[in-house]
């Protein structure tokens, strides 16, 4: 983040204390901070026992002797799906709505806890009948439809491990995730609705499985998938591989209805979720059961002030991201919440679609990303003002820093000028929210995520690992293990240590820059590594660069994240064409070809906003590309210090080329 935008953040100095009436009925109390400060492990043990049902109680809270791999509640046993489903039915809440599902074309399904439990039991039997069991991995490549939730819970119920792959990823990305986790089964749909039409998914799975892959000796490495289970949703035509492909509804219909939820150890793997890192290869972040479910349930209840008997919660994330895992599926269901699940895009068929859904279901707790708020600001408040949003009680923000203008707009327009905003900082790796205000307690500050969640220890450190004083900036670190922390990178323990634990030892290095103000509140300042944040999605510069150089016309490329008014950052690529191809296509044609190529290789979310064809990239004498200078150009600023460049004229040529 530039110095300019930091100044901007600090220009908004209004503060918003909780109203007395809100505070009086709030779920969270300041006693949470006190008890966590007195006995952190005792605090988490108590939360876990209160919020979850353990089939076998635990005797040890944390085992950090194998650092950096933590064990939480290790000798306890539970079933995650039972905690999200059966126990609510047993408690007499079977008729409560679990999911109000809204399809993009306007079709709906209302699913109660009793129905969801029955569906997950049947799906669990269906998976077992296909030979999936304890420790097997299942790739899930589905739109935001109820079957995505059912599939995740059924996998969890039988002790298998899900790897949900966002439906926008390409065949190549899907295949590399299938291979990395050795998935035995893929669950997909024929297609899902997006932007007013059916976007096919099954053909992408077919494409992924048809790709030829080779090991370092040149031998073909076959995929590990035995079956593809296909949900019928888009009703688009699909090709069929007999013996491999199966319709979900057919298998489901013949599966047995009763299924007993077996207890698994607290550290039993629950899921792998791939996220971008600083190298081209995505990291398979591993999460386990008891600690993860404890912290997602705790944060969901206290940070959103959840009153499960009356609230309607809506987290707009796709289940393919961590926010979808923790706050569409596991947190809300563990807490017996009524939630909204929406399949489509925010502006289809009209720009007020999300507001219409808030009104229709009486959404009281709403959780979305700054990029969405900024696109609503762009279309103007009259779109929101057409709907009754008076049901809203708490607003959440996640995915990137929220600029104070968007914060104030969110509160005024969506929150009726009074709803508290919780700006929640966390990551795929942290599993659950780590830094946030607590509504009813914290006086909020637009632009700051503010304070660590009770039971979480966060510090801002300098490069040497020394805590910076209030007012200073540095690197965000989590200094004590936490229940929902990642337990590793799938198949790569070395990369796990290197990425998060080589900088500060047993203190976790988050990869975000941060600042503590005079009150001790934390302000997040963006990534300090080569990870970009586009519309709240993490993208790696290295991954996009490697997609670009895989194209035959490209010799070299450098990718930067440039500030963008709506998406936070946007991908801007600088490309040098191969000499033999340079004459073949005009720069404009090459640029179009390469934007499409990146979208096809990784997924549409990675498509560069701009591909700029240049003669040469700015490099230091040791050959390092100076992305900082390219970022200046991409953001339309005067180019900074070029004295360390091997050839100082390169930047003036690039700048001249762009202005000319
Ligand atoms: C949950 C999620 C994680 C990265 C993280 C940071 C950025 C997330 C933020 C935020 C400022 C917030 N980030 N929430 N930055 N304020 N409230 O987004 O996970 O996709 O893994 O991204 O997103 O840079 O390091 P993930």
PDB file of N, CA and C in Angstrom, residues 30 98 520 572:
ATOM      1  N   UNK A  30     -16.975  -8.551  27.689  1.00  0.00           N
ATOM      2  CA  UNK A  30     -15.534  -8.321  27.872  1.00  0.00           C
ATOM      3  C   UNK A  30     -14.907  -9.397  28.761  1.00  0.00           C
ATOM      4  N   UNK A  98     -31.897 -24.535   7.823  1.00  0.00           N
ATOM      5  CA  UNK A  98     -30.432 -24.453   7.812  1.00  0.00           C
ATOM      6  C   UNK A  98     -30.003 -23.571   6.642  1.00  0.00           C
ATOM      7  N   UNK A 520      -2.961   1.057  20.125  1.00  0.00           N
ATOM      8  CA  UNK A 520      -2.631  -0.368  20.036  1.00  0.00           C
ATOM      9  C   UNK A 520      -3.454  -1.100  18.984  1.00  0.00           C
ATOM     10  N   UNK A 572      -1.391  -6.626 -13.694  1.00  0.00           N
ATOM     11  CA  UNK A 572      -0.814  -5.973 -14.869  1.00  0.00           C
ATOM     12  C   UNK A 572       0.458  -6.735 -15.224  1.00  0.00           C
TER      13      UNK A 572
END
